[in-house]
Amino acid sequence: MSTLQSLAGRHIVVGLSGGIACFKSAELVRELTREGATVQVVMTEAATQFITPVTMQALSGRPVALSQWDAREPNNMAHINLGRGADAIVVAPASADFIAQLAQGRASELLALLCLARPRTGEHACPLLLAPAMNREMWSHPATQRNTTQVVADGAVLLGPAAGEQACGEVGDGRMLEPEELRDELIACFQPKVLAGRKVLVTAGPTFESIDPVRGITNHSSGKMGFAIARAAQEAGAQVTLVAGPVHLATPRHVQRIDVRSAQQMHDAVLPRAAAHDVFIATAAVADWRPAAEAGQKIKKDGSGQPPWLALTENPDILAAVARLPDRPYCVGFAAESEDVARHAREKLTRKNVPLVVGNLGPATFGRDDNKLLLVDADGERELATADKLTLARELVREIAQRLHRHGAEQP
Ligand code: CTP
């Protein structure tokens, strides 16, 4: 199946002002086009000292806009034409001087002129995102801080900067975000903020139950669905905490991650936090049992040919425990089944006393990038057709937001 293109149909203006970080902008353009966007590059004169318009034209597939005096524009109004067709303008890198120009509303070059002339309100409002990149002293200078505060107050969105090693060899705040991070920020900017102001707690991945220091019981859950849900909830405006079992996945941006190993650790991480959240989504494939006692040393063969006898004890049911809390969040369970998803999902809805259970065929989906979900609640069933996990996660987040809204309305 084709990979998800989260920016399909979007037209993005990528502006470059002068700075070493211009080399990262080339990769940013590639990332945005890979996600399906069309990209129009606009460069200041200073930016052309760092990377050539030829490179940027080749990567974006369009001539780079460099001057407000370009007579090829039929109406000679490049600053209006470029802004009107754009879904967003992202200036990366945004230099100290460029931010100063914006703060003062100056428009001596095409890029600043374009930012000033962009529609800020109404149906065609075009968000302006700025990715500052400069030396740490320049970034922390009161003038830059003042200007940045002003441009944010005027409606720009600040992306970063990050802290780290700088081109000059110094270490500190002022590094431009990486192209993949900027791409994800831009993708998030287009997602509807259906969970704005909400706090969401997610469990994800398998758990690992130790038998001895080198062995354990676990399962094939990759954590991908839970991580996609955490990302989708964050993109939708929620503050997200992700309690993750042992998985090899990158933490979605702005998500607070707590790593655990065993079901008991997951339980202990979730329970004290749950009531402070509006939504709890239990995607983790929690091991149902753990060895009754963990051997302190590696268990050795005793030569008898008889395998050791392993006593198991049941793990706490995290979802059911959260659902029993007096001030419980809106609880969403997952049911990974090997057959008859609808029946098992409905049975879990009742047994765990939760308002929504999401069923899927476990063995068919573990580790894969796509999935198919069945939403089961008191009103009936609804299928979310096979798609990649991020698309499904976004749909599920919308479904949860609608139910949360209704749920809130039903509360006394
Ligand atoms: N769950 C949990 N804690 C457990 C077991 C399950 O929080 N100890 C949660 C899962 O994260 C999932 C839901 O409960 O959201 C259903 O998990 P599943 O393993 O399918 O159900 P079980 O209750 O274990 O039932 P069974 O194994 O009999 O299918």
Short mmCIF file of C-alpha atoms and ligand atoms in Angstrom, two decimals:
data_model
loop_
_atom_site.label_atom_id
_atom_site.label_comp_id
_atom_site.label_asym_id
_atom_site.label_seq_id
_atom_site.Cartn_x
_atom_site.Cartn_y
_atom_site.Cartn_z
CA MET A 1 0.00 0.00 0.00
CA SER A 2 1.13 3.55 -0.62
CA THR A 3 2.70 5.49 2.21
CA LEU A 4 0.74 8.27 3.84
CA GLN A 5 1.39 11.76 2.48
CA SER A 6 0.33 14.09 5.25
CA LEU A 7 0.81 17.25 3.15
CA ALA A 8 -0.92 16.10 -0.04
CA GLY A 9 -2.61 19.03 -1.76
CA ARG A 10 -0.81 21.62 0.39
CA HIS A 11 1.17 24.46 -1.10
CA ILE A 12 3.97 25.70 1.15
CA VAL A 13 6.18 28.73 0.75
CA VAL A 14 9.61 27.96 2.19
CA GLY A 15 11.52 31.18 2.89
CA LEU A 16 15.25 31.25 3.47
CA SER A 17 17.01 34.15 5.13
CA GLY A 18 20.78 34.26 5.61
CA GLY A 19 22.44 31.65 7.81
CA ILE A 20 24.57 28.51 7.75
CA ALA A 21 21.40 26.52 8.48
CA CYS A 22 20.36 27.14 4.85
CA PHE A 23 21.98 23.78 4.08
CA LYS A 24 19.25 22.11 6.13
CA SER A 25 16.56 23.89 4.12
CA ALA A 26 17.44 21.78 1.09
CA GLU A 27 16.50 18.66 3.04
CA LEU A 28 13.40 20.38 4.39
CA VAL A 29 12.16 20.99 0.84
CA ARG A 30 12.72 17.32 0.02
CA GLU A 31 10.85 16.22 3.14
CA LEU A 32 7.88 18.46 2.34
CA THR A 33 7.67 17.27 -1.26
CA ARG A 34 7.92 13.64 -0.09
CA GLU A 35 4.85 14.33 2.05
CA GLY A 36 3.01 15.48 -1.07
CA ALA A 37 3.31 19.27 -0.76
CA THR A 38 4.17 21.61 -3.58
CA VAL A 39 6.88 24.00 -2.47
CA GLN A 40 7.69 27.51 -3.60
CA VAL A 41 11.09 28.67 -2.36
CA VAL A 42 11.69 32.36 -1.67
CA MET A 43 15.21 33.48 -0.76
CA THR A 44 16.67 36.70 0.58
CA GLU A 45 19.86 37.99 -0.98
CA ALA A 46 21.77 36.92 2.14
CA ALA A 47 20.43 33.36 1.82
CA THR A 48 21.91 33.09 -1.69
CA GLN A 49 25.36 33.52 -0.08
CA PHE A 50 24.83 30.22 1.75
CA ILE A 51 23.05 28.00 -0.78
CA THR A 52 22.35 28.58 -4.45
CA PRO A 53 18.90 29.15 -5.94
CA VAL A 54 19.87 26.46 -8.48
CA THR A 55 19.92 23.81 -5.74
CA MET A 56 16.63 25.01 -4.30
CA GLN A 57 14.99 25.14 -7.74
CA ALA A 58 16.10 21.60 -8.53
CA LEU A 59 14.72 20.27 -5.23
CA SER A 60 11.43 22.16 -5.34
CA GLY A 61 10.91 21.81 -9.09
CA ARG A 62 10.08 25.52 -9.41
CA PRO A 63 12.08 28.67 -10.08
CA VAL A 64 13.04 30.33 -6.79
CA ALA A 65 11.50 33.75 -6.10
CA LEU A 66 14.27 36.19 -5.31
CA SER A 67 13.06 39.70 -5.97
CA GLN A 68 9.96 41.85 -5.72
CA TRP A 69 11.09 43.51 -8.95
CA ASP A 70 10.85 40.34 -11.04
CA ALA A 71 9.11 41.55 -14.20
CA ARG A 72 8.05 38.02 -15.20
CA GLU A 73 5.07 38.20 -12.80
CA PRO A 74 2.25 39.40 -15.09
CA ASN A 75 0.89 41.81 -12.47
CA ASN A 76 4.35 42.47 -11.00
CA MET A 77 3.05 41.64 -7.54
CA ALA A 78 5.05 38.58 -6.51
CA HIS A 79 4.52 39.38 -2.82
CA ILE A 80 0.73 39.14 -3.24
CA ASN A 81 0.64 36.21 -5.67
CA LEU A 82 2.96 33.99 -3.61
CA GLY A 83 1.13 34.56 -0.33
CA ARG A 84 -2.41 34.13 -1.69
CA GLY A 85 -1.80 30.67 -3.07
CA ALA A 86 -0.02 29.35 0.03
CA ASP A 87 -1.39 27.19 2.84
CA ALA A 88 1.55 28.22 5.05
CA ILE A 89 4.78 30.18 4.95
CA VAL A 90 7.71 28.68 6.82
CA VAL A 91 10.87 30.73 7.12
CA ALA A 92 13.77 28.38 7.79
CA PRO A 93 16.27 29.64 8.69
CA ALA A 94 14.89 32.83 10.21
CA SER A 95 17.91 35.00 10.99
CA ALA A 96 18.10 37.59 13.79
CA ASP A 97 17.98 40.32 11.15
CA PHE A 98 14.96 38.80 9.44
CA ILE A 99 13.03 38.53 12.73
CA ALA A 100 13.97 42.17 13.44
CA GLN A 101 12.55 43.20 10.06
CA LEU A 102 9.29 41.37 10.76
CA ALA A 103 9.04 42.87 14.24
CA GLN A 104 9.19 46.34 12.71
CA GLY A 105 6.93 45.56 9.80
CA ARG A 106 9.69 46.38 7.33
CA ALA A 107 9.48 45.07 3.80
CA SER A 108 12.62 45.89 1.90
CA GLU A 109 12.99 42.39 0.42
CA LEU A 110 10.53 40.03 -1.19
CA LEU A 111 10.42 37.52 1.70
CA ALA A 112 9.68 40.13 4.39
CA LEU A 113 7.21 41.84 2.05
CA LEU A 114 5.46 38.53 1.47
CA CYS A 115 5.19 37.85 5.22
CA LEU A 116 3.78 41.33 5.82
CA ALA A 117 1.25 40.98 3.00
CA ARG A 118 0.00 37.52 3.94
CA PRO A 119 -3.67 37.13 4.90
CA ARG A 120 -3.78 36.72 8.69
CA THR A 121 -7.49 36.24 9.25
CA GLY A 122 -10.47 34.80 7.47
CA GLU A 123 -10.92 31.82 5.23
CA HIS A 124 -7.59 32.26 3.43
CA ALA A 125 -5.50 32.97 6.53
CA CYS A 126 -1.96 31.78 5.92
CA PRO A 127 0.04 30.75 9.02
CA LEU A 128 3.58 32.07 9.31
CA LEU A 129 6.06 29.71 10.96
CA LEU A 130 9.54 30.83 11.86
CA ALA A 131 12.51 28.53 12.53
CA PRO A 132 15.18 30.73 14.10
CA ALA A 133 18.82 29.82 13.51
CA MET A 134 21.65 31.84 14.94
CA ASN A 135 24.54 31.93 17.36
CA ARG A 136 23.49 31.55 21.02
CA GLU A 137 24.60 35.10 21.93
CA MET A 138 22.56 36.52 19.06
CA TRP A 139 19.53 34.46 20.13
CA SER A 140 19.75 35.45 23.81
CA HIS A 141 20.40 39.13 23.02
CA PRO A 142 17.61 41.28 24.49
CA ALA A 143 16.95 42.82 21.06
CA THR A 144 16.34 39.39 19.46
CA GLN A 145 14.22 38.25 22.40
CA ARG A 146 12.20 41.47 22.21
CA ASN A 147 11.70 41.09 18.46
CA THR A 148 10.75 37.43 18.77
CA THR A 149 8.17 38.19 21.46
CA GLN A 150 6.75 40.86 19.16
CA VAL A 151 6.46 38.66 16.06
CA VAL A 152 4.77 35.94 18.12
CA ALA A 153 2.36 38.53 19.54
CA ASP A 154 1.71 39.56 15.92
CA GLY A 155 0.65 36.00 15.07
CA ALA A 156 3.78 34.13 13.94
CA VAL A 157 4.43 30.62 15.26
CA LEU A 158 7.90 29.91 16.55
CA LEU A 159 9.45 26.52 15.77
CA GLY A 160 12.39 26.02 18.12
CA PRO A 161 15.18 26.93 18.23
CA ALA A 162 16.87 23.86 19.68
CA ALA A 163 19.89 23.75 21.93
CA GLY A 164 23.09 22.04 20.87
CA GLU A 165 26.31 22.37 18.96
CA GLN A 166 26.43 25.38 16.66
CA ALA A 167 28.19 25.99 13.36
CA CYS A 168 30.58 28.39 15.13
CA GLY A 169 31.65 25.62 17.52
CA GLU A 170 29.81 27.05 20.53
CA VAL A 171 27.08 25.13 22.33
CA GLY A 172 23.75 26.64 23.33
CA ASP A 173 20.28 27.76 22.22
CA GLY A 174 19.86 28.91 18.65
CA ARG A 175 20.24 25.80 16.50
CA MET A 176 17.61 25.42 13.81
CA LEU A 177 15.33 22.39 14.26
CA GLU A 178 16.19 19.42 12.05
CA PRO A 179 14.33 19.17 8.70
CA GLU A 180 12.27 16.16 9.92
CA GLU A 181 11.24 18.09 13.03
CA LEU A 182 10.19 21.10 10.96
CA ARG A 183 8.26 18.79 8.63
CA ASP A 184 6.38 17.26 11.57
CA GLU A 185 5.63 20.72 13.03
CA LEU A 186 4.19 21.78 9.70
CA ILE A 187 2.10 18.62 9.40
CA ALA A 188 0.76 19.18 12.94
CA CYS A 189 -0.11 22.77 12.09
CA PHE A 190 -2.72 21.52 9.58
CA GLN A 191 -4.43 19.02 11.90
CA PRO A 192 -7.75 20.17 13.39
CA LYS A 193 -7.31 21.01 17.09
CA VAL A 194 -10.15 18.78 18.28
CA LEU A 195 -8.40 17.98 21.58
CA ALA A 196 -7.19 21.50 22.39
CA GLY A 197 -6.78 21.95 26.13
CA ARG A 198 -7.24 18.22 26.84
CA LYS A 199 -4.79 15.93 28.62
CA VAL A 200 -4.39 12.46 27.17
CA LEU A 201 -2.62 9.46 28.70
CA VAL A 202 -1.62 6.58 26.40
CA THR A 203 -0.07 3.17 27.11
CA ALA A 204 1.80 1.48 24.28
CA GLY A 205 3.94 -1.48 23.33
CA PRO A 206 4.41 -4.85 25.01
CA THR A 207 5.49 -5.47 28.57
CA PHE A 208 8.41 -7.67 29.53
CA GLU A 209 8.05 -9.99 32.51
CA SER A 210 11.39 -11.24 33.77
CA ILE A 211 11.90 -14.95 34.44
CA ASP A 212 15.54 -14.50 35.40
CA PRO A 213 18.20 -11.87 34.56
CA VAL A 214 18.42 -13.01 30.92
CA ARG A 215 14.95 -14.33 30.04
CA GLY A 216 11.42 -13.07 30.05
CA ILE A 217 7.86 -13.30 28.75
CA THR A 218 6.81 -10.73 26.18
CA ASN A 219 4.79 -10.44 22.95
CA HIS A 220 5.03 -9.11 19.40
CA SER A 221 3.42 -5.71 19.95
CA SER A 222 5.59 -3.08 18.24
CA GLY A 223 3.96 -0.09 19.93
CA LYS A 224 3.38 1.58 16.53
CA MET A 225 -0.36 2.05 17.00
CA GLY A 226 0.02 3.58 20.47
CA PHE A 227 2.81 5.89 19.32
CA ALA A 228 0.72 6.96 16.32
CA ILE A 229 -2.19 7.73 18.66
CA ALA A 230 0.06 9.73 20.98
CA ARG A 231 1.29 11.71 17.98
CA ALA A 232 -2.22 12.24 16.57
CA ALA A 233 -3.54 13.40 19.97
CA GLN A 234 -0.64 15.85 20.27
CA GLU A 235 -1.23 17.13 16.73
CA ALA A 236 -4.87 17.64 17.72
CA GLY A 237 -3.78 20.02 20.47
CA ALA A 238 -3.70 17.69 23.50
CA GLN A 239 -1.00 17.51 26.14
CA VAL A 240 0.08 13.89 25.87
CA THR A 241 1.79 11.49 28.27
CA LEU A 242 2.92 8.19 26.77
CA VAL A 243 3.76 5.25 29.03
CA ALA A 244 5.75 2.89 26.84
CA GLY A 245 6.88 -0.68 27.29
CA PRO A 246 10.16 -1.81 25.68
CA VAL A 247 9.97 -0.62 22.04
CA HIS A 248 12.37 0.90 19.54
CA LEU A 249 10.39 3.91 18.41
CA ALA A 250 11.13 7.62 18.40
CA THR A 251 9.08 9.73 20.79
CA PRO A 252 6.60 11.95 18.90
CA ARG A 253 7.35 15.66 19.25
CA HIS A 254 6.14 17.38 22.42
CA VAL A 255 4.95 14.09 23.93
CA GLN A 256 6.08 13.28 27.47
CA ARG A 257 7.34 9.70 27.48
CA ILE A 258 7.74 7.42 30.48
CA ASP A 259 9.56 4.15 29.78
CA VAL A 260 8.62 1.03 31.73
CA ARG A 261 9.29 -2.68 31.38
CA SER A 262 6.82 -4.80 33.30
CA ALA A 263 3.05 -4.66 33.63
CA GLN A 264 3.42 -3.74 37.31
CA GLN A 265 5.69 -0.81 36.40
CA MET A 266 3.19 0.29 33.74
CA HIS A 267 0.40 0.06 36.31
CA ASP A 268 2.43 2.09 38.83
CA ALA A 269 3.21 4.76 36.23
CA VAL A 270 -0.39 5.05 35.03
CA LEU A 271 -2.55 4.85 38.15
CA PRO A 272 -1.32 7.94 40.03
CA ARG A 273 -1.50 10.02 36.82
CA ALA A 274 -4.78 8.82 35.32
CA ALA A 275 -7.24 11.04 37.18
CA ALA A 276 -5.36 14.18 36.11
CA HIS A 277 -6.10 13.31 32.45
CA ASP A 278 -9.26 13.75 30.37
CA VAL A 279 -8.69 10.64 28.28
CA PHE A 280 -6.93 7.32 28.89
CA ILE A 281 -6.16 5.20 25.82
CA ALA A 282 -4.86 1.72 26.66
CA THR A 283 -3.17 0.38 23.53
CA ALA A 284 -0.47 -1.59 25.37
CA ALA A 285 -0.38 -5.35 24.94
CA VAL A 286 0.06 -5.96 28.65
CA ALA A 287 1.26 -9.44 29.58
CA ASP A 288 -1.59 -11.15 31.41
CA TRP A 289 0.76 -13.15 33.63
CA ARG A 290 4.23 -12.84 35.08
CA PRO A 291 6.47 -15.39 36.77
CA ALA A 292 5.42 -15.61 40.42
CA ALA A 293 9.04 -15.03 41.43
CA GLU A 294 11.95 -13.72 39.36
CA ALA A 295 15.06 -15.87 39.78
CA GLY A 296 18.00 -13.82 41.04
CA GLN A 297 20.44 -15.71 38.81
CA LYS A 298 20.15 -17.32 35.38
CA ILE A 299 18.25 -20.60 35.69
CA LYS A 300 20.57 -23.48 34.67
CA LYS A 301 19.72 -26.86 33.21
CA ASP A 302 20.05 -29.38 36.04
CA GLY A 303 20.99 -32.31 33.76
CA SER A 304 17.78 -34.24 34.51
CA GLY A 305 16.27 -33.45 31.12
CA GLN A 306 13.24 -31.99 32.93
CA PRO A 307 12.39 -28.34 32.14
CA PRO A 308 11.97 -26.10 35.20
CA TRP A 309 8.43 -25.53 36.42
CA LEU A 310 7.39 -21.92 36.01
CA ALA A 311 4.67 -20.66 38.38
CA LEU A 312 2.75 -17.67 36.99
CA THR A 313 0.72 -15.01 38.70
CA GLU A 314 -1.79 -12.62 37.13
CA ASN A 315 -0.81 -9.04 36.40
CA PRO A 316 -3.02 -6.13 37.45
CA ASP A 317 -5.50 -5.04 34.78
CA ILE A 318 -4.44 -1.43 34.23
CA LEU A 319 -7.43 -0.38 32.13
CA ALA A 320 -9.97 -1.89 34.52
CA ALA A 321 -8.18 -0.25 37.47
CA VAL A 322 -8.32 3.18 35.81
CA ALA A 323 -11.98 2.64 34.91
CA ARG A 324 -12.73 1.98 38.61
CA LEU A 325 -11.29 5.35 39.75
CA PRO A 326 -14.00 7.66 41.12
CA ASP A 327 -12.84 10.59 38.94
CA ARG A 328 -11.84 8.46 35.99
CA PRO A 329 -10.88 9.87 32.60
CA TYR A 330 -12.77 8.87 29.44
CA CYS A 331 -11.36 5.34 28.98
CA VAL A 332 -10.63 3.71 25.64
CA GLY A 333 -9.61 0.05 25.55
CA PHE A 334 -8.07 -1.94 22.73
CA ALA A 335 -8.97 -5.53 21.97
CA ALA A 336 -6.36 -7.40 19.95
CA GLU A 337 -8.11 -10.60 18.96
CA SER A 338 -7.34 -13.56 16.74
CA GLU A 339 -11.03 -14.04 15.74
CA ASP A 340 -14.54 -12.62 16.18
CA VAL A 341 -13.35 -9.09 16.96
CA ALA A 342 -16.81 -7.55 17.46
CA ARG A 343 -17.98 -10.09 20.05
CA HIS A 344 -14.75 -10.00 22.07
CA ALA A 345 -14.57 -6.20 21.92
CA ARG A 346 -18.14 -5.87 23.23
CA GLU A 347 -17.42 -8.39 25.97
CA LYS A 348 -14.41 -6.26 27.06
CA LEU A 349 -16.54 -3.10 26.97
CA THR A 350 -18.79 -4.64 29.62
CA ARG A 351 -16.17 -6.52 31.63
CA LYS A 352 -13.82 -3.54 31.93
CA ASN A 353 -16.68 -1.03 32.22
CA VAL A 354 -15.29 1.41 29.65
CA PRO A 355 -17.28 3.54 27.16
CA LEU A 356 -15.26 2.63 24.04
CA VAL A 357 -13.30 -0.43 22.90
CA VAL A 358 -11.30 -0.50 19.68
CA GLY A 359 -11.01 -3.97 18.20
CA ASN A 360 -8.41 -5.26 15.77
CA LEU A 361 -6.99 -8.53 14.59
CA GLY A 362 -3.82 -8.77 16.69
CA PRO A 363 -1.58 -11.24 14.86
CA ALA A 364 -2.41 -9.64 11.50
CA THR A 365 -1.37 -6.17 12.64
CA PHE A 366 1.55 -6.55 15.07
CA GLY A 367 4.57 -4.72 13.67
CA ARG A 368 2.82 -3.71 10.45
CA ASP A 369 2.37 -0.13 9.34
CA ASP A 370 -1.30 -0.52 8.44
CA ASN A 371 -4.30 -1.74 10.36
CA LYS A 372 -8.11 -1.90 10.40
CA LEU A 373 -10.11 -0.92 13.46
CA LEU A 374 -13.60 -1.63 14.76
CA LEU A 375 -15.02 0.91 17.23
CA VAL A 376 -17.48 -0.66 19.65
CA ASP A 377 -19.53 1.40 22.09
CA ALA A 378 -23.04 1.58 23.57
CA ASP A 379 -24.39 3.01 20.30
CA GLY A 380 -23.12 0.22 18.06
CA GLU A 381 -20.14 -0.49 15.85
CA ARG A 382 -18.17 1.55 13.37
CA GLU A 383 -15.35 0.32 11.17
CA LEU A 384 -12.31 2.40 10.30
CA ALA A 385 -11.17 0.91 7.01
CA THR A 386 -7.63 -0.37 6.44
CA ALA A 387 -5.14 2.46 6.35
CA ASP A 388 -1.71 3.27 7.71
CA LYS A 389 -1.62 3.56 11.50
CA LEU A 390 -1.17 7.36 11.59
CA THR A 391 -4.26 7.92 9.42
CA LEU A 392 -6.26 5.57 11.65
CA ALA A 393 -4.88 7.25 14.77
CA ARG A 394 -6.06 10.65 13.48
CA GLU A 395 -9.52 9.25 12.70
CA LEU A 396 -9.71 7.60 16.11
CA VAL A 397 -8.69 10.87 17.80
CA ARG A 398 -11.56 12.62 16.00
CA GLU A 399 -13.99 9.89 17.08
CA ILE A 400 -12.81 10.17 20.69
CA ALA A 401 -13.08 13.98 20.59
CA GLN A 402 -16.70 13.73 19.42
CA ARG A 403 -17.57 11.24 22.17
CA LEU A 404 -15.74 13.36 24.76
CA HIS A 405 -17.84 16.30 23.72
CA ARG A 406 -21.06 14.31 24.08
CA HIS A 407 -19.79 12.67 27.28
CA GLY A 408 -19.07 16.15 28.76
CA ALA A 409 -22.53 17.33 27.77
CA GLU A 410 -24.08 14.31 29.53
CA GLN A 411 -22.23 14.94 32.82
CA PRO A 412 -24.33 16.63 35.54
N1 CTP B 1 -5.12 -4.21 29.53
C1 CTP B 1 -4.56 -3.59 30.62
N2 CTP B 1 -3.94 -4.32 31.59
C2 CTP B 1 -3.88 -5.66 31.49
C3 CTP B 1 -4.44 -6.32 30.37
C4 CTP B 1 -5.06 -5.56 29.41
O1 CTP B 1 -4.62 -2.35 30.70
N3 CTP B 1 -3.27 -6.35 32.45
C5 CTP B 1 -5.80 -3.41 28.51
C6 CTP B 1 -5.13 -3.39 27.16
O2 CTP B 1 -4.21 -2.33 27.06
C7 CTP B 1 -6.30 -3.24 26.22
C8 CTP B 1 -7.43 -3.97 26.94
O3 CTP B 1 -7.06 -3.99 28.30
O4 CTP B 1 -6.69 -1.90 26.11
C9 CTP B 1 -7.70 -5.34 26.45
O5 CTP B 1 -6.55 -6.10 26.46
P1 CTP B 1 -6.54 -7.64 26.04
O6 CTP B 1 -5.19 -8.19 26.34
O7 CTP B 1 -7.09 -7.77 24.67
O8 CTP B 1 -7.62 -8.19 27.02
P2 CTP B 1 -7.54 -9.06 28.27
O9 CTP B 1 -8.27 -8.33 29.36
O10 CTP B 1 -6.15 -9.45 28.59
O11 CTP B 1 -8.41 -10.30 27.83
P3 CTP B 1 -7.99 -11.62 27.01
O12 CTP B 1 -6.50 -11.77 27.13
O13 CTP B 1 -8.74 -12.68 27.68
O14 CTP B 1 -8.44 -11.38 25.61
#
